[in-house]
Amino acid sequence: MNSVGMGQRPQNRRQQVVKFLWVGIWLAYLSAPVRDLLDGGHSDGVVVLGWIGLAAFVFWYFTLVVRAGRGERNGVVLGSVAVLAAQSTVLSLTLGREWLVLYVYVAIASGAALPFRLARWTIPAVSALLTGCALLVPDGTSFLTGLLFPALLGGFSMTGVRELIRTTTELREARATVARLAANEERLRLARDLHDLLGHSLSLITLKSELAGRMLPGHPEKAAQQVADIEQVSRQALVDVRAAVAGYRKPRLLEELAGARVALPAAGITAELPAEPDLDGVPEDSETALAWALREAVTNVVRHSGARRCTVELLRRRTLDGLLLELAVEDDGSGGPRGGPRGGPGGGPGGGPGNGLTGLTERLTQAGGTLEAGRTRNGFLLIARAPVAAVPADVGSGA
């Protein structure tokens, strides 16, 4: 497309030509001064000076209107408008009433190039100057009515056009900003998904690889089974990563509970898990957020806790804010590199929340839920809550 959008500067020569033609078409109203130079009976010297003056006026007018809104200081623009007004006055007083039309261009240029807080004064000032000059020029009052209203109307109309262009430019910039923010949010979402997916899968692969290594000398059959499990987990991780990149993967609580039943015993941790939960009325966003929380919590129990026992509970609770589905994961671990004194899932050294805890908080917040995580007297406890849409009877399932 080669058209020039409102509020956009020309990007190529063709767009520049289009803009100049759009501005230049209004110069047709200069036909009265042109006829005066051709047929007004002026001497040759006056005609030459008249053409020079008209050319200078048109050049200055083009320069002012085309560059309107490019950030020039208001003082420079006011000076340019004053130059145009001075040219109009000199040409009208010396060449006659036909040149009074130049004041209309001065008013329009003033409305196009100046902010409204200044144009609301300069446009009436130009109109007043037009009136005064018309009273001085022989038979100028006959042109006054036909020029005064166009000057006022055209000038103030251009202030509206200027504001429209400014608003359009700001909207275009706002759309570009929103697009950049959306791209950043998508990158953050992908980073969270990859952290959660690969952290869980790679931890399980590492654990089973160590088991296979220990079993290989004396129990090659069991080692082979561990290797087969590693292959299965690796294939599933590849599928998960591809789905996450495509933006389609949404984990389910049933799947994550089944994964926890495999991962925890494989790490030598006694698991107390709920039976198949009742998920009636649970929105998809809530279930997905809780599934991510369970996956992250189990991954950190396996990797960092040093726990011997892990309990997972899934309960429905009625609160003042409505019915919530609550996931609680508690272990009896002594700590490890969870972020100082058990700083939270995925935490790194330093005592602050890590990528895992931050990502879970963001997911639950987006679903309308909350996250609590911290040390207890006997270990570490993570509680994730998400809203339930329907209001069935309270159901609790636990170990």
PDB file of C-alpha atoms in Angstrom, residues 82-314:
ATOM      1  CA  ALA A  82       4.236  35.911  11.542  1.00  0.00           C
ATOM      2  CA  VAL A  83       6.347  35.782   8.360  1.00  0.00           C
ATOM      3  CA  LEU A  84       3.311  34.565   6.373  1.00  0.00           C
ATOM      4  CA  ALA A  85       1.137  37.290   7.869  1.00  0.00           C
ATOM      5  CA  ALA A  86       3.753  39.928   7.033  1.00  0.00           C
ATOM      6  CA  GLN A  87       4.015  38.691   3.431  1.00  0.00           C
ATOM      7  CA  SER A  88       0.210  38.796   3.103  1.00  0.00           C
ATOM      8  CA  THR A  89       0.056  42.327   4.453  1.00  0.00           C
ATOM      9  CA  VAL A  90       2.787  43.663   2.175  1.00  0.00           C
ATOM     10  CA  LEU A  91       1.365  41.998  -0.947  1.00  0.00           C
ATOM     11  CA  SER A  92      -2.231  43.076  -0.175  1.00  0.00           C
ATOM     12  CA  LEU A  93      -1.349  46.705   0.536  1.00  0.00           C
ATOM     13  CA  THR A  94       0.862  47.017  -2.531  1.00  0.00           C
ATOM     14  CA  LEU A  95      -1.005  44.935  -5.125  1.00  0.00           C
ATOM     15  CA  GLY A  96      -4.677  45.237  -4.164  1.00  0.00           C
ATOM     16  CA  ARG A  97      -7.710  43.491  -2.751  1.00  0.00           C
ATOM     17  CA  GLU A  98      -7.232  40.241  -4.752  1.00  0.00           C
ATOM     18  CA  TRP A  99      -4.324  39.413  -2.441  1.00  0.00           C
ATOM     19  CA  LEU A 100      -6.426  39.449   0.720  1.00  0.00           C
ATOM     20  CA  VAL A 101      -7.091  35.725   0.124  1.00  0.00           C
ATOM     21  CA  LEU A 102      -3.571  35.048   1.436  1.00  0.00           C
ATOM     22  CA  TYR A 103      -4.853  35.664   4.974  1.00  0.00           C
ATOM     23  CA  VAL A 104      -7.069  32.569   4.680  1.00  0.00           C
ATOM     24  CA  TYR A 105      -3.942  30.501   4.114  1.00  0.00           C
ATOM     25  CA  VAL A 106      -2.265  32.128   7.095  1.00  0.00           C
ATOM     26  CA  ALA A 107      -5.228  31.212   9.340  1.00  0.00           C
ATOM     27  CA  ILE A 108      -5.265  27.632   8.046  1.00  0.00           C
ATOM     28  CA  ALA A 109      -1.513  27.253   8.514  1.00  0.00           C
ATOM     29  CA  SER A 110      -1.848  28.622  12.031  1.00  0.00           C
ATOM     30  CA  GLY A 111      -4.537  26.061  12.916  1.00  0.00           C
ATOM     31  CA  ALA A 112      -2.547  23.221  11.358  1.00  0.00           C
ATOM     32  CA  ALA A 113       0.831  23.995  12.881  1.00  0.00           C
ATOM     33  CA  LEU A 114       0.052  25.351  16.355  1.00  0.00           C
ATOM     34  CA  PRO A 115      -1.523  23.655  19.383  1.00  0.00           C
ATOM     35  CA  PHE A 116      -5.066  24.772  20.129  1.00  0.00           C
ATOM     36  CA  ARG A 117      -4.058  26.789  23.195  1.00  0.00           C
ATOM     37  CA  LEU A 118      -2.115  29.100  20.826  1.00  0.00           C
ATOM     38  CA  ALA A 119      -4.207  28.739  17.670  1.00  0.00           C
ATOM     39  CA  ARG A 120      -7.322  29.957  19.471  1.00  0.00           C
ATOM     40  CA  TRP A 121      -5.571  33.339  19.713  1.00  0.00           C
ATOM     41  CA  THR A 122      -3.611  33.455  16.463  1.00  0.00           C
ATOM     42  CA  ILE A 123      -6.594  32.617  14.212  1.00  0.00           C
ATOM     43  CA  PRO A 124      -8.716  35.533  15.480  1.00  0.00           C
ATOM     44  CA  ALA A 125      -5.613  37.750  15.314  1.00  0.00           C
ATOM     45  CA  VAL A 126      -5.091  36.858  11.644  1.00  0.00           C
ATOM     46  CA  SER A 127      -8.797  37.503  10.989  1.00  0.00           C
ATOM     47  CA  ALA A 128      -8.506  40.889  12.662  1.00  0.00           C
ATOM     48  CA  LEU A 129      -5.445  41.674  10.555  1.00  0.00           C
ATOM     49  CA  LEU A 130      -7.435  40.665   7.461  1.00  0.00           C
ATOM     50  CA  THR A 131     -10.236  43.039   8.471  1.00  0.00           C
ATOM     51  CA  GLY A 132      -7.859  45.922   9.086  1.00  0.00           C
ATOM     52  CA  CYS A 133      -6.066  45.404   5.794  1.00  0.00           C
ATOM     53  CA  ALA A 134      -9.388  45.156   3.931  1.00  0.00           C
ATOM     54  CA  LEU A 135     -10.365  48.555   5.317  1.00  0.00           C
ATOM     55  CA  LEU A 136      -7.126  50.064   4.017  1.00  0.00           C
ATOM     56  CA  VAL A 137      -7.109  48.480   0.556  1.00  0.00           C
ATOM     57  CA  PRO A 138      -9.293  50.229  -2.058  1.00  0.00           C
ATOM     58  CA  ASP A 139     -12.640  48.403  -2.343  1.00  0.00           C
ATOM     59  CA  GLY A 140     -11.296  45.730   0.028  1.00  0.00           C
ATOM     60  CA  THR A 141     -14.475  45.588   2.104  1.00  0.00           C
ATOM     61  CA  SER A 142     -16.275  43.967  -0.828  1.00  0.00           C
ATOM     62  CA  PHE A 143     -14.019  40.926  -0.349  1.00  0.00           C
ATOM     63  CA  LEU A 144     -14.148  40.965   3.439  1.00  0.00           C
ATOM     64  CA  THR A 145     -17.335  38.947   3.936  1.00  0.00           C
ATOM     65  CA  GLY A 146     -16.245  36.259   1.495  1.00  0.00           C
ATOM     66  CA  LEU A 147     -12.844  35.851   3.184  1.00  0.00           C
ATOM     67  CA  LEU A 148     -13.421  36.455   6.887  1.00  0.00           C
ATOM     68  CA  PHE A 149     -15.627  33.422   7.523  1.00  0.00           C
ATOM     69  CA  PRO A 150     -13.407  31.020   5.515  1.00  0.00           C
ATOM     70  CA  ALA A 151     -10.415  32.251   7.518  1.00  0.00           C
ATOM     71  CA  LEU A 152     -12.121  31.635  10.860  1.00  0.00           C
ATOM     72  CA  LEU A 153     -13.832  28.402   9.826  1.00  0.00           C
ATOM     73  CA  GLY A 154     -10.802  26.995   8.011  1.00  0.00           C
ATOM     74  CA  GLY A 155      -8.416  27.881  10.815  1.00  0.00           C
ATOM     75  CA  PHE A 156     -10.473  26.308  13.591  1.00  0.00           C
ATOM     76  CA  SER A 157     -11.296  23.308  11.417  1.00  0.00           C
ATOM     77  CA  MET A 158      -7.593  22.667  11.024  1.00  0.00           C
ATOM     78  CA  THR A 159      -7.178  22.652  14.806  1.00  0.00           C
ATOM     79  CA  GLY A 160      -9.640  19.746  14.884  1.00  0.00           C
ATOM     80  CA  VAL A 161      -7.777  17.967  12.108  1.00  0.00           C
ATOM     81  CA  ARG A 162      -4.507  18.475  13.988  1.00  0.00           C
ATOM     82  CA  GLU A 163      -5.986  16.942  17.160  1.00  0.00           C
ATOM     83  CA  LEU A 164      -7.361  14.033  15.126  1.00  0.00           C
ATOM     84  CA  ILE A 165      -3.944  13.398  13.618  1.00  0.00           C
ATOM     85  CA  ARG A 166      -2.308  13.603  17.044  1.00  0.00           C
ATOM     86  CA  THR A 167      -4.831  11.150  18.512  1.00  0.00           C
ATOM     87  CA  THR A 168      -4.384   8.766  15.591  1.00  0.00           C
ATOM     88  CA  THR A 169      -0.615   8.872  16.030  1.00  0.00           C
ATOM     89  CA  GLU A 170      -0.927   8.151  19.755  1.00  0.00           C
ATOM     90  CA  LEU A 171      -3.301   5.249  19.076  1.00  0.00           C
ATOM     91  CA  ARG A 172      -0.869   3.804  16.538  1.00  0.00           C
ATOM     92  CA  GLU A 173       1.958   4.087  19.056  1.00  0.00           C
ATOM     93  CA  ALA A 174      -0.253   2.542  21.752  1.00  0.00           C
ATOM     94  CA  ARG A 175      -1.037  -0.424  19.483  1.00  0.00           C
ATOM     95  CA  ALA A 176       2.665  -0.920  18.878  1.00  0.00           C
ATOM     96  CA  THR A 177       3.290  -0.812  22.637  1.00  0.00           C
ATOM     97  CA  VAL A 178       0.522  -3.336  23.289  1.00  0.00           C
ATOM     98  CA  ALA A 179       1.982  -5.622  20.633  1.00  0.00           C
ATOM     99  CA  ARG A 180       5.412  -5.437  22.291  1.00  0.00           C
ATOM    100  CA  LEU A 181       3.907  -6.147  25.710  1.00  0.00           C
ATOM    101  CA  ALA A 182       1.953  -9.095  24.321  1.00  0.00           C
ATOM    102  CA  ALA A 183       5.130 -10.499  22.793  1.00  0.00           C
ATOM    103  CA  ASN A 184       6.954 -10.094  26.112  1.00  0.00           C
ATOM    104  CA  GLU A 185       4.093 -11.797  27.978  1.00  0.00           C
ATOM    105  CA  GLU A 186       4.169 -14.676  25.521  1.00  0.00           C
ATOM    106  CA  ARG A 187       7.911 -15.064  26.035  1.00  0.00           C
ATOM    107  CA  LEU A 188       7.392 -15.108  29.807  1.00  0.00           C
ATOM    108  CA  ARG A 189       4.637 -17.698  29.443  1.00  0.00           C
ATOM    109  CA  LEU A 190       6.857 -19.882  27.301  1.00  0.00           C
ATOM    110  CA  ALA A 191       9.740 -19.504  29.766  1.00  0.00           C
ATOM    111  CA  ARG A 192       7.483 -20.593  32.644  1.00  0.00           C
ATOM    112  CA  ASP A 193       6.157 -23.562  30.699  1.00  0.00           C
ATOM    113  CA  LEU A 194       9.602 -24.745  29.662  1.00  0.00           C
ATOM    114  CA  HIS A 195      10.904 -24.356  33.223  1.00  0.00           C
ATOM    115  CA  ASP A 196       8.025 -26.381  34.647  1.00  0.00           C
ATOM    116  CA  LEU A 197       8.062 -29.040  31.939  1.00  0.00           C
ATOM    117  CA  LEU A 198      11.801 -29.608  31.684  1.00  0.00           C
ATOM    118  CA  GLY A 199      12.469 -29.226  35.388  1.00  0.00           C
ATOM    119  CA  HIS A 200      10.083 -32.087  36.208  1.00  0.00           C
ATOM    120  CA  SER A 201      11.076 -34.358  33.346  1.00  0.00           C
ATOM    121  CA  LEU A 202      14.824 -33.849  33.632  1.00  0.00           C
ATOM    122  CA  SER A 203      14.704 -34.414  37.387  1.00  0.00           C
ATOM    123  CA  LEU A 204      12.948 -37.722  36.835  1.00  0.00           C
ATOM    124  CA  ILE A 205      15.412 -38.687  34.098  1.00  0.00           C
ATOM    125  CA  THR A 206      18.353 -37.861  36.376  1.00  0.00           C
ATOM    126  CA  LEU A 207      16.873 -39.878  39.240  1.00  0.00           C
ATOM    127  CA  LYS A 208      16.183 -42.926  37.117  1.00  0.00           C
ATOM    128  CA  SER A 209      19.608 -42.680  35.481  1.00  0.00           C
ATOM    129  CA  GLU A 210      21.237 -42.823  38.923  1.00  0.00           C
ATOM    130  CA  LEU A 211      19.070 -45.803  39.867  1.00  0.00           C
ATOM    131  CA  ALA A 212      19.965 -47.582  36.637  1.00  0.00           C
ATOM    132  CA  GLY A 213      23.644 -46.941  37.273  1.00  0.00           C
ATOM    133  CA  ARG A 214      23.445 -48.463  40.753  1.00  0.00           C
ATOM    134  CA  MET A 215      21.408 -51.442  39.569  1.00  0.00           C
ATOM    135  CA  LEU A 216      23.462 -52.196  36.480  1.00  0.00           C
ATOM    136  CA  PRO A 217      26.224 -54.350  38.103  1.00  0.00           C
ATOM    137  CA  GLY A 218      23.975 -56.640  40.124  1.00  0.00           C
ATOM    138  CA  HIS A 219      20.498 -56.264  38.624  1.00  0.00           C
ATOM    139  CA  PRO A 220      20.767 -55.644  34.897  1.00  0.00           C
ATOM    140  CA  GLU A 221      17.095 -56.514  34.340  1.00  0.00           C
ATOM    141  CA  LYS A 222      15.934 -53.820  36.768  1.00  0.00           C
ATOM    142  CA  ALA A 223      18.437 -51.410  35.246  1.00  0.00           C
ATOM    143  CA  ALA A 224      16.983 -52.122  31.825  1.00  0.00           C
ATOM    144  CA  GLN A 225      13.523 -51.292  33.176  1.00  0.00           C
ATOM    145  CA  GLN A 226      14.814 -47.959  34.477  1.00  0.00           C
ATOM    146  CA  VAL A 227      16.361 -47.224  31.070  1.00  0.00           C
ATOM    147  CA  ALA A 228      13.030 -48.028  29.431  1.00  0.00           C
ATOM    148  CA  ASP A 229      11.335 -45.604  31.834  1.00  0.00           C
ATOM    149  CA  ILE A 230      13.933 -42.962  30.948  1.00  0.00           C
ATOM    150  CA  GLU A 231      13.138 -43.388  27.270  1.00  0.00           C
ATOM    151  CA  GLN A 232       9.407 -43.043  27.961  1.00  0.00           C
ATOM    152  CA  VAL A 233       9.882 -39.912  30.076  1.00  0.00           C
ATOM    153  CA  SER A 234      12.195 -38.404  27.447  1.00  0.00           C
ATOM    154  CA  ARG A 235       9.674 -39.007  24.687  1.00  0.00           C
ATOM    155  CA  GLN A 236       6.887 -37.494  26.778  1.00  0.00           C
ATOM    156  CA  ALA A 237       9.080 -34.496  27.618  1.00  0.00           C
ATOM    157  CA  LEU A 238       9.689 -33.924  23.915  1.00  0.00           C
ATOM    158  CA  VAL A 239       5.947 -34.062  23.244  1.00  0.00           C
ATOM    159  CA  ASP A 240       5.275 -31.679  26.140  1.00  0.00           C
ATOM    160  CA  VAL A 241       7.869 -29.153  24.996  1.00  0.00           C
ATOM    161  CA  ARG A 242       6.512 -29.168  21.454  1.00  0.00           C
ATOM    162  CA  ALA A 243       2.975 -28.682  22.758  1.00  0.00           C
ATOM    163  CA  ALA A 244       4.094 -25.892  25.095  1.00  0.00           C
ATOM    164  CA  VAL A 245       5.821 -24.054  22.268  1.00  0.00           C
ATOM    165  CA  ALA A 246       2.657 -24.358  20.223  1.00  0.00           C
ATOM    166  CA  GLY A 247       0.664 -23.022  23.183  1.00  0.00           C
ATOM    167  CA  TYR A 248      -1.652 -26.016  23.379  1.00  0.00           C
ATOM    168  CA  ARG A 249      -0.503 -27.991  26.407  1.00  0.00           C
ATOM    169  CA  LYS A 250      -2.639 -27.634  29.521  1.00  0.00           C
ATOM    170  CA  PRO A 251      -1.813 -30.144  32.265  1.00  0.00           C
ATOM    171  CA  ARG A 252      -4.598 -31.970  34.084  1.00  0.00           C
ATOM    172  CA  LEU A 253      -4.774 -32.837  37.760  1.00  0.00           C
ATOM    173  CA  LEU A 254      -5.463 -36.510  37.093  1.00  0.00           C
ATOM    174  CA  GLU A 255      -2.343 -36.755  34.922  1.00  0.00           C
ATOM    175  CA  GLU A 256      -0.176 -34.966  37.483  1.00  0.00           C
ATOM    176  CA  LEU A 257      -1.460 -37.158  40.324  1.00  0.00           C
ATOM    177  CA  ALA A 258      -0.595 -40.220  38.244  1.00  0.00           C
ATOM    178  CA  GLY A 259       2.866 -38.783  37.610  1.00  0.00           C
ATOM    179  CA  ALA A 260       3.358 -38.102  41.323  1.00  0.00           C
ATOM    180  CA  ARG A 261       2.492 -41.739  42.096  1.00  0.00           C
ATOM    181  CA  VAL A 262       5.437 -42.749  39.900  1.00  0.00           C
ATOM    182  CA  ALA A 263       7.979 -40.021  40.734  1.00  0.00           C
ATOM    183  CA  LEU A 264       7.728 -40.034  44.539  1.00  0.00           C
ATOM    184  CA  PRO A 265       8.217 -43.787  45.126  1.00  0.00           C
ATOM    185  CA  ALA A 266      11.011 -43.827  42.545  1.00  0.00           C
ATOM    186  CA  ALA A 267      12.822 -41.281  44.736  1.00  0.00           C
ATOM    187  CA  GLY A 268      12.320 -43.423  47.837  1.00  0.00           C
ATOM    188  CA  ILE A 269       9.603 -41.131  49.227  1.00  0.00           C
ATOM    189  CA  THR A 270       6.451 -42.561  50.784  1.00  0.00           C
ATOM    190  CA  ALA A 271       3.535 -40.923  48.992  1.00  0.00           C
ATOM    191  CA  GLU A 272       0.100 -40.273  50.457  1.00  0.00           C
ATOM    192  CA  LEU A 273      -2.067 -39.183  47.573  1.00  0.00           C
ATOM    193  CA  PRO A 274      -5.808 -38.587  47.214  1.00  0.00           C
ATOM    194  CA  ALA A 275      -8.083 -40.880  45.305  1.00  0.00           C
ATOM    195  CA  GLU A 276      -9.435 -39.726  41.949  1.00  0.00           C
ATOM    196  CA  PRO A 277     -10.718 -36.208  42.703  1.00  0.00           C
ATOM    197  CA  ASP A 278     -14.119 -34.785  41.893  1.00  0.00           C
ATOM    198  CA  LEU A 279     -13.524 -31.991  39.398  1.00  0.00           C
ATOM    199  CA  ASP A 280     -17.151 -31.142  38.600  1.00  0.00           C
ATOM    200  CA  GLY A 281     -17.593 -27.402  38.269  1.00  0.00           C
ATOM    201  CA  VAL A 282     -13.862 -26.688  38.291  1.00  0.00           C
ATOM    202  CA  PRO A 283     -13.005 -24.217  35.494  1.00  0.00           C
ATOM    203  CA  GLU A 284     -10.307 -25.261  33.081  1.00  0.00           C
ATOM    204  CA  ASP A 285      -8.039 -22.363  34.125  1.00  0.00           C
ATOM    205  CA  SER A 286      -8.313 -23.360  37.789  1.00  0.00           C
ATOM    206  CA  GLU A 287      -7.541 -27.017  37.087  1.00  0.00           C
ATOM    207  CA  THR A 288      -4.573 -26.077  34.895  1.00  0.00           C
ATOM    208  CA  ALA A 289      -3.117 -23.739  37.530  1.00  0.00           C
ATOM    209  CA  LEU A 290      -3.477 -26.386  40.271  1.00  0.00           C
ATOM    210  CA  ALA A 291      -1.950 -29.038  38.022  1.00  0.00           C
ATOM    211  CA  TRP A 292       1.103 -26.819  37.485  1.00  0.00           C
ATOM    212  CA  ALA A 293       1.308 -26.278  41.248  1.00  0.00           C
ATOM    213  CA  LEU A 294       1.232 -30.043  41.927  1.00  0.00           C
ATOM    214  CA  ARG A 295       3.863 -30.712  39.292  1.00  0.00           C
ATOM    215  CA  GLU A 296       6.192 -28.015  40.615  1.00  0.00           C
ATOM    216  CA  ALA A 297       5.722 -29.099  44.235  1.00  0.00           C
ATOM    217  CA  VAL A 298       6.393 -32.784  43.503  1.00  0.00           C
ATOM    218  CA  THR A 299       9.426 -31.896  41.395  1.00  0.00           C
ATOM    219  CA  ASN A 300      10.931 -29.928  44.256  1.00  0.00           C
ATOM    220  CA  VAL A 301      10.161 -32.631  46.820  1.00  0.00           C
ATOM    221  CA  VAL A 302      12.031 -35.115  44.638  1.00  0.00           C
ATOM    222  CA  ARG A 303      14.942 -32.820  43.822  1.00  0.00           C
ATOM    223  CA  HIS A 304      15.588 -30.747  46.911  1.00  0.00           C
ATOM    224  CA  SER A 305      13.720 -31.772  50.031  1.00  0.00           C
ATOM    225  CA  GLY A 306      15.493 -34.895  51.291  1.00  0.00           C
ATOM    226  CA  ALA A 307      12.044 -35.947  52.528  1.00  0.00           C
ATOM    227  CA  ARG A 308      10.941 -39.456  53.474  1.00  0.00           C
ATOM    228  CA  ARG A 309       7.224 -38.756  53.266  1.00  0.00           C
ATOM    229  CA  CYS A 310       5.025 -36.511  51.109  1.00  0.00           C
ATOM    230  CA  THR A 311       1.296 -35.929  51.570  1.00  0.00           C
ATOM    231  CA  VAL A 312      -0.969 -34.472  48.893  1.00  0.00           C
ATOM    232  CA  GLU A 313      -4.515 -33.366  49.690  1.00  0.00           C
ATOM    233  CA  LEU A 314      -7.196 -31.985  47.405  1.00  0.00           C
TER     234      LEU A 314
END
